[in-house]
Amino acid sequence: MSIVMQSLRKTTRILTPPPDLTCSQWANAHRYLSKESSAQANKYRTATAPYQTEVMDAVNDDAVQTVCAMFASQTGKTEIINNVVGYFIDCDPAPILVVQPTIEFAESWSKERLVPMLRDCSCFDGKVRDNRSRDSGNTILHKSFTGGNIAIVGANAPSGLAGRPRRVVLLDEVDRFPASAGTEGDPCALAIRRTESFYNSVIILTSTPTLKGLSRIESEFLQTDQRYWFCPCPKCGEYQTLKWGNMVWPDGKPEEAMLRCEKCLELLDDGQRVGMIKSGEWRATAEFNGKRGYHLNGIYSPFKHKRGYRSRLHQMASQFLEAKHGGEETLKTWVNTFLAETWEGVGEKIDPADIGNRREDYVTELPEGVLVLTWAADIQGERIEAEIVGWGMGEECWGIRRAYLIGDPNSSKDIWRNLSEFAATEFIHPIYGKIRPQIGCVDSGYATAAAYAFVKSQRPAQVYAIKGAKTRLRHPVEVPRRGSRSSALLVDTSEFKTTIYSRLKITEAGPRYLHFPKHYDDEFFAQLTAEKVVSKWARGVQTQTWENIRPNKRNEALDIRVYNHAALHVLNVNWEKLQENMANRSQQVDYILNQNKPESPIVKATPKPAPIFNRPPRRGGFISGWK
Ligand SMILES: [Zn+2]
């Protein structure tokens, strides 16, 4: 192209107002797939994977604050991020932040995705400073462009997450983020906080999920309107989602794999599957409250099968069989990356001594991190056991105090009076002053009438009767309807046991870590780790049951923890807000404390700043995901 032509082209661009495109329209018009990251260097077309369109265009929808995409691998998740970045650089310049799990991921994303895109799409010519120039506006992790800039950071580096405000924040593979960026806390929260000064901010989280109870992307997705791609059967027209349970093939012949319509039961071949996907649409399955969520498993992959397979369905069936053959680890990877579902099998037994070894000397009975207290009680034939638990930011959790009350709950009044006193224990928080447990749950499976009478007697305190459900529930805790015969909360014990056991595997203090004080005895840890999950597979669908594997079957400590979790769930805490409120409150409390030092033995030492607790030793093994 001649110099005259080039400068004419540039002049024309400057004079033309930016076209009013949506993100997907822009991608169709301007995006080329680079040879570095794509099977064929070619023009990008949403028609290839039409489900990407709405996800990208959510950035143009003023009603959407946050977009969450829980996608299988090989469904084009990365192209969505690339297109959003390209769109904002070209059409709506803004400060952009891209967060990858680590700095290494950040560098390779920049080199392998961003730089080739900027090179291969002519719309960026003259907008982004030359990649080869060594001026400060353009490094691997930071690039300036007309009207904005893009920073690419690792979620493990707190320095990259703090700093100037950002209008567009893209969080890629969030389940691989560390629980805490250094000592600064949840990297997602840190990054999202930077959008606060923009009314028109854009936040996107994407990932394949990891462990149930630890998965960030799943816990985000569950707060969205939960959209799934529904597509019409070519035989009967019924709209449905594609499920692994509908994949069929004759024994030992994965090459004959077909997809069965769940309505008319006709068998569909790979071409029909792709046709279905292309005429599908996103449908919300939950209420919208500002967060939009998209889930897509690998059965929706519209891309061509690999060499050596007869069809994509053949490839899917074979890869499943290989994963199953490889044992629990490979099966877990398949569930996460292909089904885009969390893995529930926390199959191995947890050693109580390992957990007991982390007992800490709290400096004060309530460590500084505690923001709210819950309590829960388990009722047995001749005793009541109870525990008060403290919770902080990111559901970091501290065992605080246990009670072992002797007496027959059916006949003894004293035992219930003692429980009432325990539940109302007043603690002195080293920063916030006096606090009492906010909410409590009493097991009503045994001595039901006495438990109900106790709950009633505690009003107006927030105390609930609770019982474990025999089957899996739709929600972790179901609150009884007004006028229903039982007034107990129904709790999905499996759900919370999975959460507790996943969190017991976290070995570094921070969000979701469980702390235990020195005075908890060995029996507590033996009870806490008394169970084990047993998973069964039938037709690619996983079911799990918890089994008590302790010879004497004692597991009260675990049950009480489940009820404490349920109590916290009912409270539905906004942690940021709570911390703010407590800090405001403490200014008044400081004044009172200075005037009149409390003599309670609970307060051993309150010089500030005091170490909050002894950090447990770091153990080997990397735990990924939402710890
Ligand atoms: Zn059908």
XYZ file of C-alpha atoms and ligand atoms in Angstrom:
628
model
C 0.000 0.000 0.000
C 1.366 3.390 -0.950
C 2.166 5.988 1.658
C -0.564 8.226 0.273
C -3.110 5.443 0.556
C -2.005 4.589 4.076
C -2.275 8.129 5.326
C -5.606 8.509 3.550
C -6.842 5.398 5.322
C -5.731 6.752 8.677
C -7.286 10.167 8.019
C -10.567 8.567 7.055
C -10.565 6.597 10.270
C -9.980 9.682 12.379
C -12.821 11.519 10.645
C -15.316 8.678 10.848
C -17.188 8.510 14.170
C -16.921 5.104 15.857
C -19.604 2.774 14.529
C -22.268 1.755 16.985
C -21.442 -1.938 17.052
C -22.083 -4.547 19.695
C -19.140 -6.658 20.737
C -20.182 -9.633 18.572
C -20.862 -7.399 15.544
C -17.419 -5.930 15.984
C -15.870 -9.403 16.212
C -17.617 -10.524 13.017
C -16.482 -7.411 11.211
C -12.899 -7.122 12.434
C -11.531 -10.216 14.168
C -9.103 -12.553 12.525
C -8.084 -15.699 14.378
C -4.330 -15.777 14.643
C -2.354 -18.792 13.523
C -0.755 -19.047 16.998
C -4.000 -19.934 18.715
C -6.305 -21.373 16.121
C -6.464 -24.435 13.894
C -6.816 -22.186 10.879
C -5.870 -18.532 10.615
C -9.227 -17.298 9.521
C -11.904 -14.717 9.978
C -13.751 -15.009 13.275
C -17.451 -15.794 12.873
C -20.020 -16.086 15.622
C -21.919 -18.471 13.318
C -19.347 -21.178 14.146
C -20.178 -21.094 17.862
C -23.376 -19.033 18.081
C -23.609 -19.356 21.874
C -20.672 -16.929 22.140
C -22.741 -14.044 20.745
C -24.940 -13.304 23.733
C -22.115 -13.763 26.223
C -20.052 -11.091 24.443
C -22.988 -8.761 23.924
C -23.776 -8.825 27.634
C -21.058 -6.137 27.860
C -23.366 -3.866 25.840
C -26.352 -4.495 28.116
C -26.780 -1.785 30.753
C -28.757 -4.128 33.024
C -25.824 -6.517 33.437
C -23.158 -5.786 36.064
C -21.314 -9.083 35.998
C -21.009 -11.855 33.428
C -20.020 -15.320 34.553
C -19.138 -18.047 32.035
C -18.677 -21.577 33.404
C -17.585 -23.274 30.186
C -15.987 -26.550 29.230
C -12.583 -26.319 27.602
C -12.612 -26.214 23.801
C -15.807 -24.221 23.618
C -14.123 -20.927 22.733
C -14.053 -19.335 26.171
C -10.764 -17.589 25.430
C -12.085 -16.077 22.197
C -14.801 -14.389 24.226
C -12.191 -12.663 26.402
C -10.111 -11.739 23.316
C -13.108 -10.259 21.528
C -14.139 -8.206 24.546
C -10.610 -6.830 24.871
C -10.428 -6.044 21.139
C -13.856 -4.433 21.179
C -13.020 -2.056 24.006
C -9.657 -1.099 22.498
C -11.216 -0.383 19.121
C -14.723 0.908 19.876
C -14.964 2.055 23.475
C -11.476 2.790 24.844
C -11.204 2.345 28.609
C -8.737 1.216 31.248
C -8.784 -2.600 31.083
C -7.485 -5.146 33.571
C -7.023 -8.800 32.617
C -6.305 -11.132 35.542
C -4.799 -14.549 34.871
C -4.091 -17.162 37.589
C -0.357 -16.373 37.776
C 2.132 -13.947 36.266
C 3.364 -16.747 33.980
C -0.186 -17.251 32.673
C -0.478 -13.481 32.257
C 2.687 -13.350 30.150
C 1.728 -16.225 27.947
C -1.783 -14.851 27.414
C -0.259 -11.563 26.315
C 2.271 -13.157 23.984
C 0.091 -15.891 22.526
C -3.328 -14.232 22.402
C -3.211 -10.478 22.734
C -0.148 -9.590 20.677
C -1.126 -11.795 17.696
C -4.663 -10.339 17.775
C -3.336 -6.775 17.758
C -1.011 -7.729 14.904
C -3.560 -9.540 12.747
C -6.554 -7.197 12.910
C -6.032 -4.030 10.892
C -8.486 -2.044 13.020
C -5.772 -1.679 15.676
C -3.224 -0.107 13.292
C -2.065 3.167 14.735
C -4.082 2.689 17.928
C -1.795 0.469 19.941
C 1.813 1.551 20.167
C 4.216 -0.523 18.167
C 4.978 -3.743 19.896
C 8.666 -3.507 19.001
C 9.241 -0.057 20.408
C 10.747 -0.052 23.862
C 8.968 2.963 25.273
C 7.175 2.564 28.598
C 3.731 2.514 27.018
C 4.203 -0.978 25.749
C 5.546 -3.970 27.665
C 4.343 -7.549 27.746
C 2.078 -6.855 30.720
C 1.073 -3.299 29.974
C 0.014 -1.682 26.728
C -1.220 1.804 26.009
C -3.685 2.517 23.230
C -5.542 5.593 22.092
C -7.914 6.485 24.907
C -6.913 3.779 27.365
C -4.545 1.035 28.382
C -4.547 -2.620 29.294
C -2.758 -4.202 32.244
C -2.391 -7.983 32.450
C -1.637 -9.314 35.924
C -1.314 -12.568 37.853
C -3.837 -13.263 40.630
C -0.907 -14.290 42.846
C 0.651 -10.811 42.746
C -1.078 -8.320 45.028
C 0.814 -5.357 43.553
C -0.825 -5.888 40.173
C -4.316 -6.063 41.654
C -4.134 -2.832 43.596
C -3.809 0.538 41.954
C -5.671 2.733 39.542
C -9.376 2.357 38.766
C -10.325 0.064 35.884
C -13.569 0.136 33.962
C -13.230 -3.290 32.346
C -12.064 -6.203 34.515
C -11.716 -9.656 32.959
C -10.947 -12.567 35.265
C -9.829 -15.629 33.328
C -9.757 -19.170 34.811
C -10.779 -17.968 38.275
C -10.803 -21.498 39.709
C -7.045 -21.534 39.346
C -6.621 -18.312 41.293
C -4.975 -18.618 44.717
C -7.243 -18.084 47.729
C -5.361 -14.952 48.614
C -3.117 -12.627 46.631
C -0.147 -12.596 49.004
C -1.678 -11.441 52.276
C -4.095 -9.030 50.593
C -7.108 -11.334 50.393
C -9.315 -12.682 47.629
C -7.814 -11.649 44.263
C -11.263 -11.518 42.594
C -12.581 -9.104 45.211
C -9.426 -6.972 44.934
C -9.730 -6.708 41.160
C -13.474 -6.070 41.180
C -13.073 -3.322 43.778
C -11.176 -1.315 41.166
C -14.296 -0.906 39.031
C -16.178 0.858 41.818
C -15.788 4.405 40.524
C -17.291 3.514 37.117
C -21.072 3.431 36.732
C -20.579 1.583 33.420
C -18.042 -0.992 34.553
C -17.807 -4.408 32.912
C -16.820 -7.504 34.908
C -16.427 -10.942 33.352
C -15.413 -14.134 35.139
C -14.681 -17.300 33.206
C -13.436 -20.727 34.187
C -13.850 -24.434 34.053
C -14.855 -25.486 37.573
C -12.921 -27.533 40.131
C -13.931 -29.056 43.470
C -17.463 -28.821 44.788
C -17.565 -26.383 47.667
C -14.326 -24.720 46.574
C -15.148 -23.673 43.034
C -15.219 -19.894 42.608
C -16.895 -20.041 39.223
C -19.674 -22.293 40.506
C -20.301 -20.145 43.546
C -20.515 -17.089 41.219
C -22.675 -18.920 38.689
C -25.179 -19.883 41.382
C -25.762 -16.184 42.057
C -26.662 -15.468 38.412
C -29.733 -16.139 36.282
C -28.087 -19.468 35.298
C -28.496 -19.633 31.539
C -28.213 -22.872 29.605
C -28.152 -23.368 25.835
C -31.445 -24.971 24.847
C -31.631 -26.415 21.354
C -34.428 -28.037 19.335
C -34.465 -31.729 18.453
C -34.438 -32.068 14.642
C -36.996 -34.894 14.901
C -39.594 -33.602 17.355
C -38.646 -29.946 17.867
C -38.411 -30.189 21.665
C -35.969 -27.632 23.123
C -33.547 -29.254 25.557
C -30.066 -28.969 27.023
C -27.479 -31.537 25.957
C -26.694 -33.953 28.783
C -24.123 -36.663 29.139
C -26.819 -39.066 30.334
C -28.269 -38.949 26.785
C -25.083 -40.129 25.093
C -25.449 -43.747 23.970
C -23.183 -46.281 22.284
C -23.068 -50.087 22.079
C -20.671 -51.686 24.577
C -17.090 -51.383 23.376
C -18.051 -49.352 20.305
C -17.618 -45.676 21.116
C -17.281 -44.968 17.372
C -21.026 -45.585 17.117
C -21.886 -42.983 19.754
C -25.149 -41.101 19.221
C -27.075 -38.487 21.140
C -30.595 -39.397 22.218
C -33.390 -36.824 22.266
C -34.815 -36.740 25.754
C -38.340 -36.246 24.447
C -38.863 -38.494 21.395
C -35.875 -40.773 22.203
C -34.719 -40.731 18.563
C -30.983 -41.177 18.087
C -29.181 -38.212 16.555
C -25.872 -38.275 14.733
C -23.048 -35.742 15.000
C -24.275 -33.595 12.116
C -27.700 -33.360 13.706
C -26.100 -32.438 17.017
C -24.208 -29.546 15.420
C -27.370 -28.440 13.608
C -29.254 -28.409 16.908
C -26.555 -26.308 18.578
C -26.677 -23.762 15.770
C -30.410 -23.211 16.229
C -30.246 -23.013 20.010
C -30.750 -20.128 22.407
C -29.814 -19.148 25.962
C -32.586 -19.547 28.502
C -32.398 -18.349 32.081
C -33.292 -20.889 34.768
C -33.102 -18.560 37.774
C -34.070 -15.016 38.587
C -31.905 -12.189 37.237
C -30.449 -9.793 39.772
C -27.753 -7.975 37.837
C -25.502 -10.997 37.345
C -25.757 -13.024 34.177
C -24.406 -16.549 34.070
C -23.767 -18.998 31.247
C -23.045 -22.697 31.570
C -21.833 -24.818 28.673
C -20.538 -28.382 28.699
C -18.305 -30.015 26.095
C -21.189 -31.750 24.280
C -21.849 -28.335 22.751
C -18.451 -28.126 21.115
C -19.149 -27.254 17.461
C -15.544 -27.728 16.411
C -14.285 -30.520 14.170
C -13.212 -33.793 15.762
C -9.567 -34.734 16.090
C -7.794 -37.002 13.671
C -8.351 -40.679 14.313
C -11.975 -40.283 15.361
C -14.997 -40.842 13.206
C -16.939 -37.914 14.645
C -16.956 -35.524 17.577
C -19.426 -37.856 19.346
C -16.932 -40.695 18.849
C -14.164 -38.489 20.287
C -16.313 -37.579 23.308
C -17.237 -41.190 24.088
C -13.627 -42.392 23.709
C -12.237 -39.634 25.877
C -14.786 -40.414 28.579
C -13.831 -44.098 28.529
C -10.139 -43.200 28.765
C -10.793 -40.854 31.679
C -12.825 -43.497 33.478
C -10.143 -46.091 32.875
C -7.478 -43.734 34.276
C -9.104 -43.666 37.708
C -10.399 -40.943 39.989
C -7.860 -38.249 39.036
C -8.468 -38.388 35.284
C -12.201 -38.745 35.799
C -12.168 -35.629 37.954
C -10.381 -33.713 35.193
C -12.945 -34.920 32.678
C -15.868 -33.851 34.887
C -14.308 -30.398 35.384
C -13.093 -29.678 31.875
C -15.641 -31.549 29.735
C -18.887 -31.502 31.728
C -17.899 -28.112 33.227
C -19.204 -29.418 36.524
C -17.634 -29.460 39.947
C -16.193 -32.714 41.269
C -17.861 -34.039 44.371
C -15.691 -36.990 45.226
C -13.715 -36.049 48.294
C -13.162 -39.759 48.638
C -10.121 -40.142 50.782
C -10.280 -40.236 54.537
C -8.967 -37.166 56.307
C -6.470 -37.930 59.076
C -7.704 -36.388 62.351
C -4.115 -35.999 63.584
C -3.279 -33.801 60.584
C -6.112 -31.457 61.430
C -5.476 -31.623 65.172
C -1.875 -30.570 64.585
C -2.998 -27.162 63.453
C -4.427 -26.167 66.817
C -3.323 -22.605 67.490
C -2.834 -20.316 70.446
C -5.312 -17.539 69.794
C -4.020 -14.358 71.416
C -7.525 -13.459 72.487
C -10.448 -15.854 72.743
C -11.948 -14.146 69.695
C -9.250 -13.592 67.067
C -9.324 -10.209 65.337
C -10.530 -11.664 62.052
C -13.870 -12.793 63.528
C -16.771 -10.635 62.360
C -19.761 -12.735 63.369
C -20.504 -15.703 65.645
C -22.894 -18.603 65.133
C -23.709 -21.498 67.437
C -25.258 -24.920 66.988
C -26.223 -27.848 69.220
C -26.628 -31.576 68.732
C -29.123 -33.346 71.007
C -28.416 -36.871 72.282
C -30.184 -39.179 74.738
C -28.235 -38.138 77.824
C -26.459 -34.942 76.774
C -26.296 -31.890 74.538
C -23.131 -30.886 72.680
C -22.683 -27.441 71.202
C -20.105 -25.206 69.570
C -19.729 -21.480 68.980
C -17.940 -20.703 65.722
C -16.466 -17.396 64.519
C -16.526 -16.298 60.880
C -14.542 -13.633 59.015
C -13.973 -12.317 55.498
C -14.152 -15.021 52.841
C -15.766 -17.341 55.413
C -12.486 -17.853 57.220
C -13.594 -19.831 60.240
C -12.473 -20.105 63.877
C -13.608 -22.711 66.399
C -14.229 -20.690 69.560
C -15.835 -22.614 72.378
C -17.517 -25.978 72.938
C -20.065 -27.130 75.496
C -20.773 -30.630 76.781
C -23.958 -30.556 78.878
C -25.083 -33.651 80.785
C -28.732 -34.498 81.379
C -31.784 -35.938 79.641
C -33.064 -33.378 77.146
C -36.561 -34.907 77.422
C -36.891 -34.301 81.142
C -34.168 -31.990 82.420
C -34.896 -28.256 82.512
C -31.361 -27.450 83.659
C -29.775 -28.756 80.520
C -31.801 -26.383 78.351
C -31.112 -23.467 80.705
C -27.400 -24.200 80.425
C -27.677 -24.293 76.640
C -29.457 -20.962 76.691
C -26.641 -19.434 78.751
C -24.040 -20.899 76.434
C -25.815 -19.470 73.369
C -25.916 -16.025 74.921
C -22.226 -15.952 75.914
C -20.849 -12.464 75.621
C -17.343 -12.178 74.207
C -15.014 -9.214 74.047
C -13.632 -8.786 70.581
C -10.139 -7.225 70.541
C -11.256 -4.569 68.045
C -15.026 -4.437 68.029
C -15.854 -4.821 71.723
C -18.732 -6.912 73.052
C -20.312 -9.423 70.704
C -22.644 -12.369 71.173
C -23.586 -15.185 68.799
C -25.929 -13.805 66.171
C -27.824 -16.950 65.232
C -28.106 -20.557 66.386
C -29.473 -23.927 65.293
C -30.699 -26.777 67.486
C -30.957 -30.295 66.133
C -34.587 -31.387 66.416
C -34.170 -34.974 65.264
C -34.225 -36.261 68.854
C -36.339 -34.862 71.747
C -38.226 -32.923 69.097
C -40.885 -31.406 71.354
C -38.328 -30.208 73.911
C -36.168 -28.735 71.137
C -39.123 -26.834 69.654
C -40.107 -25.533 73.094
C -36.538 -24.330 73.626
C -36.437 -22.548 70.260
C -39.707 -20.801 71.095
C -38.400 -19.761 74.510
C -35.388 -18.060 72.931
C -37.345 -15.471 70.969
C -36.586 -12.807 69.880
C -33.081 -14.303 69.523
C -32.539 -15.868 66.109
C -32.662 -19.569 66.997
C -33.889 -22.300 64.676
C -34.750 -25.939 64.999
C -32.895 -27.840 62.299
C -32.837 -31.308 60.862
C -30.824 -33.105 58.235
C -32.658 -34.046 55.025
C -32.692 -37.688 53.996
C -32.237 -36.775 50.323
C -30.363 -34.084 48.382
C -32.176 -30.751 48.398
C -32.508 -28.083 45.731
C -31.039 -25.526 48.120
C -28.469 -26.108 50.870
C -30.971 -24.975 53.496
C -34.752 -24.923 53.112
C -36.682 -22.629 55.389
C -40.099 -24.054 56.325
C -43.091 -22.355 54.780
C -45.409 -20.462 57.021
C -48.018 -22.847 58.379
C -46.171 -26.006 57.368
C -46.330 -28.804 59.912
C -42.624 -28.838 60.684
C -41.016 -25.578 61.631
C -37.459 -26.874 61.424
C -34.908 -25.759 58.861
C -34.130 -28.615 56.531
C -30.428 -28.894 55.765
C -28.656 -30.694 52.949
C -25.994 -32.304 55.115
C -24.098 -33.706 52.103
C -23.649 -30.242 50.687
C -22.117 -28.832 53.860
C -20.042 -31.900 54.625
C -18.516 -31.537 51.167
C -17.810 -27.892 51.887
C -16.249 -28.626 55.282
C -14.091 -31.476 53.994
C -12.905 -29.463 50.994
C -11.962 -26.618 53.283
C -10.132 -28.912 55.680
C -7.727 -29.503 52.813
C -6.720 -25.860 52.726
C -3.404 -25.534 54.507
C -2.870 -21.779 54.497
C -4.721 -19.301 56.713
C -6.988 -17.017 54.695
C -10.415 -17.218 53.071
C -12.261 -20.481 53.890
C -9.490 -21.789 56.136
C -10.557 -23.529 59.356
C -8.762 -22.565 62.573
C -8.943 -24.529 65.808
C -7.903 -23.376 69.271
C -5.449 -25.174 71.545
C -8.126 -26.299 73.990
C -10.065 -28.489 71.496
C -9.419 -32.155 72.362
C -8.452 -35.060 70.094
C -11.964 -36.492 70.281
C -13.265 -33.355 68.520
C -10.972 -33.990 65.536
C -11.828 -37.684 65.459
C -15.526 -36.785 65.272
C -14.980 -34.033 62.704
C -13.244 -36.447 60.334
C -15.486 -39.440 61.056
C -17.014 -39.637 57.580
C -16.036 -40.311 54.028
C -17.847 -39.803 50.767
C -18.536 -42.768 48.541
C -19.260 -41.931 44.901
C -21.078 -44.104 42.466
C -21.278 -43.665 38.735
C -24.211 -44.672 36.622
C -24.373 -43.681 32.957
C -21.959 -40.793 33.419
C -23.967 -39.361 36.296
C -22.305 -39.166 39.669
C -24.128 -39.748 42.920
C -22.541 -39.622 46.322
C -23.331 -40.637 49.843
C -21.547 -39.864 53.076
C -20.656 -42.829 55.233
C -19.570 -42.860 58.850
C -16.409 -44.960 58.979
C -15.591 -44.585 62.663
C -15.933 -47.819 64.651
C -17.898 -46.108 67.454
C -19.832 -43.922 64.973
C -19.470 -40.765 67.087
C -19.583 -37.721 64.773
C -21.332 -34.970 66.765
C -18.584 -32.415 66.084
C -19.181 -32.795 62.336
C -22.964 -32.525 62.645
C -22.599 -29.408 64.775
C -20.320 -27.852 62.168
C -22.889 -28.635 59.470
C -25.543 -26.807 61.527
C -23.200 -23.867 62.082
C -22.688 -23.653 58.326
C -26.435 -23.756 57.805
C -26.822 -20.936 60.346
C -24.278 -18.837 58.465
C -26.080 -19.629 55.223
C -29.357 -18.350 56.695
C -27.626 -15.138 57.827
C -26.498 -14.563 54.225
C -23.717 -12.190 55.237
C -22.447 -9.371 53.043
C -18.866 -9.523 54.349
C -17.646 -6.208 52.989
C -20.617 -4.408 54.493
C -20.343 -6.240 57.799
C -16.672 -5.365 58.139
C -17.476 -1.736 57.436
C -20.244 -1.695 60.038
C -18.092 -3.373 62.650
C -15.279 -0.879 62.024
C -17.699 2.027 62.506
C -18.949 0.416 65.663
C -15.443 -0.093 67.024
C -14.737 3.635 67.071
C -17.428 4.009 69.709
C -16.328 0.869 71.480
C -12.721 2.065 71.655
C -13.915 5.058 73.563
C -15.880 2.966 76.037
C -13.068 0.455 76.492
C -10.567 3.169 77.307
C -12.832 4.622 79.934
C -13.658 1.408 81.611
C -11.400 -1.568 80.980
C -13.410 -4.772 81.121
C -12.229 -7.255 83.705
C -13.442 -10.312 81.882
C -10.808 -13.063 81.881
C -11.585 -13.526 78.197
C -9.465 -10.510 77.371
C -5.933 -11.625 77.965
C -4.102 -9.076 75.932
C -5.343 -6.353 73.649
C -2.277 -4.328 72.710
C -2.589 -3.378 69.071
C -1.328 -4.263 66.622
C -1.186 -7.769 68.014
C -0.540 -10.898 65.965
C -3.957 -12.296 65.221
C -2.933 -15.913 65.423
C 0.011 -18.120 64.750
C 0.141 -19.006 61.119
C 0.069 -22.753 60.680
C 3.091 -24.260 59.006
C 2.784 -24.416 55.269
C 2.478 -27.972 54.102
C 3.366 -29.465 50.776
C 0.903 -29.748 47.942
C -0.778 -27.094 45.897
C -4.481 -26.695 46.255
C -5.952 -24.957 43.289
C -9.222 -23.209 43.010
C -11.459 -21.465 45.440
C -9.836 -22.629 48.603
Zn -36.880 -35.333 19.700
